[in-house]
């Protein structure tokens, strides 16, 4: 359902090891808003919620609410370092359009 590049795996592992609070995985969410209707949100999490699917990628547990599956199926998450800034990017085959920041889609 969701793939993480090696760069994203390394960034998440680094964030988990540096977190002030214990974290066992990464929660990926889709929220209303952004430039084009939906936006990605993510954060470290200790445990999955009852309505979340747990996907293991590269030794990282990824928690995804079942309601987000149609929006995220086939998505690849990468971590890029560029002159404009560093951060996570989402390559989502379900997005009909997206904004230039890469953080929102429709």
Short mmCIF file of C-alpha atoms in Angstrom, two decimals:
data_model
loop_
_atom_site.label_atom_id
_atom_site.label_comp_id
_atom_site.label_asym_id
_atom_site.label_seq_id
_atom_site.Cartn_x
_atom_site.Cartn_y
_atom_site.Cartn_z
CA UNK A 1 0.00 0.00 0.00
CA UNK A 2 2.69 2.53 1.02
CA UNK A 3 6.39 2.40 0.20
CA UNK A 4 9.27 4.24 1.83
CA UNK A 5 12.49 4.94 -0.02
CA UNK A 6 15.77 4.20 1.76
CA UNK A 7 16.18 7.94 2.33
CA UNK A 8 12.74 8.13 3.99
CA UNK A 9 13.46 5.03 6.08
CA UNK A 10 16.70 6.57 7.32
CA UNK A 11 14.98 9.89 8.14
CA UNK A 12 12.20 8.15 10.09
CA UNK A 13 14.65 5.93 11.98
CA UNK A 14 16.69 9.00 12.89
CA UNK A 15 13.56 10.84 14.09
CA UNK A 16 12.46 7.83 16.17
CA UNK A 17 15.87 7.52 17.85
CA UNK A 18 15.97 11.27 18.60
CA UNK A 19 12.35 11.57 19.81
CA UNK A 20 11.77 12.91 23.32
CA UNK A 21 8.79 10.57 23.75
CA UNK A 22 8.97 6.84 22.95
CA UNK A 23 7.91 6.09 19.39
CA UNK A 24 7.51 2.76 17.65
CA UNK A 25 6.29 3.91 14.28
CA UNK A 26 5.11 6.53 11.84
CA UNK A 27 1.48 7.61 11.51
CA UNK A 28 0.44 8.75 8.01
CA UNK A 29 -2.78 10.76 7.71
CA UNK A 30 -4.85 12.58 5.12
CA UNK A 31 -6.61 15.74 6.24
CA UNK A 32 -8.91 18.21 4.55
CA UNK A 33 -7.16 21.42 3.56
CA UNK A 34 -4.07 22.50 1.74
CA UNK A 35 -4.01 24.20 -1.64
CA UNK A 36 -5.94 21.50 -3.50
CA UNK A 37 -8.37 19.83 -1.08
CA UNK A 38 -6.40 17.27 0.93
CA UNK A 39 -3.05 17.43 2.67
CA UNK A 40 -0.69 14.83 4.01
CA UNK A 41 0.14 14.75 7.70
CA UNK A 42 2.52 12.48 9.51
CA UNK A 43 4.02 12.08 12.92
CA UNK A 44 5.71 9.63 15.22
CA UNK A 45 3.45 7.34 17.24
CA UNK A 46 3.90 4.83 20.02
CA UNK A 47 1.01 2.49 19.22
CA UNK A 48 -1.54 2.06 16.44
CA UNK A 49 -5.11 3.15 17.02
CA UNK A 50 -7.83 0.46 16.81
CA UNK A 51 -8.93 1.61 13.32
CA UNK A 52 -5.41 1.63 11.85
CA UNK A 53 -3.62 -0.87 9.67
CA UNK A 54 0.02 -1.55 10.57
CA UNK A 55 2.36 -1.86 7.61
CA UNK A 56 6.02 -2.74 8.16
CA UNK A 57 8.52 -1.19 5.77
CA UNK A 58 12.27 -1.43 6.26
CA UNK A 59 11.90 -2.22 9.93
CA UNK A 60 9.54 0.73 10.46
CA UNK A 61 5.93 0.34 11.49
CA UNK A 62 3.64 2.61 9.50
CA UNK A 63 0.18 3.26 10.98
CA UNK A 64 -2.57 4.14 8.48
CA UNK A 65 -6.26 4.70 9.29
CA UNK A 66 -8.41 2.37 7.18
CA UNK A 67 -10.39 5.37 5.89
CA UNK A 68 -7.22 6.72 4.22
CA UNK A 69 -6.43 3.55 2.25
CA UNK A 70 -8.16 4.71 -0.98
CA UNK A 71 -6.25 8.00 -0.88
CA UNK A 72 -2.85 6.45 -0.16
CA UNK A 73 -2.78 3.12 -2.03
CA UNK A 74 0.45 2.88 -4.02
CA UNK A 75 2.01 6.02 -2.51
CA UNK A 76 5.79 6.23 -2.22
CA UNK A 77 7.23 8.48 0.48
CA UNK A 78 10.71 9.89 -0.02
CA UNK A 79 12.94 12.22 1.99
CA UNK A 80 14.80 14.75 -0.13
CA UNK A 81 17.55 17.20 0.64
CA UNK A 82 17.53 20.20 -1.71
CA UNK A 83 18.61 23.84 -1.79
CA UNK A 84 14.98 24.88 -1.25
CA UNK A 85 14.80 22.78 1.90
CA UNK A 86 14.66 19.22 3.12
CA UNK A 87 11.58 17.16 3.78
CA UNK A 88 9.30 14.31 2.93
CA UNK A 89 7.68 14.08 -0.50
CA UNK A 90 4.74 11.94 -1.59
CA UNK A 91 4.41 10.28 -4.99
CA UNK A 92 0.72 9.40 -4.98
CA UNK A 93 -0.76 7.70 -8.07
CA UNK A 94 -4.29 8.51 -6.79
CA UNK A 95 -3.77 12.28 -6.84
CA UNK A 96 -5.55 13.96 -9.73
CA UNK A 97 -3.67 17.19 -9.06
CA UNK A 98 -1.26 18.58 -6.52
CA UNK A 99 0.27 21.85 -5.50
CA UNK A 100 3.87 22.84 -6.05
CA UNK A 101 4.80 22.27 -2.40
CA UNK A 102 3.98 18.57 -2.78
CA UNK A 103 2.07 18.49 0.50
CA UNK A 104 -1.49 18.67 -0.80
CA UNK A 105 -3.50 16.92 -3.49
CA UNK A 106 -6.97 16.30 -4.85
#
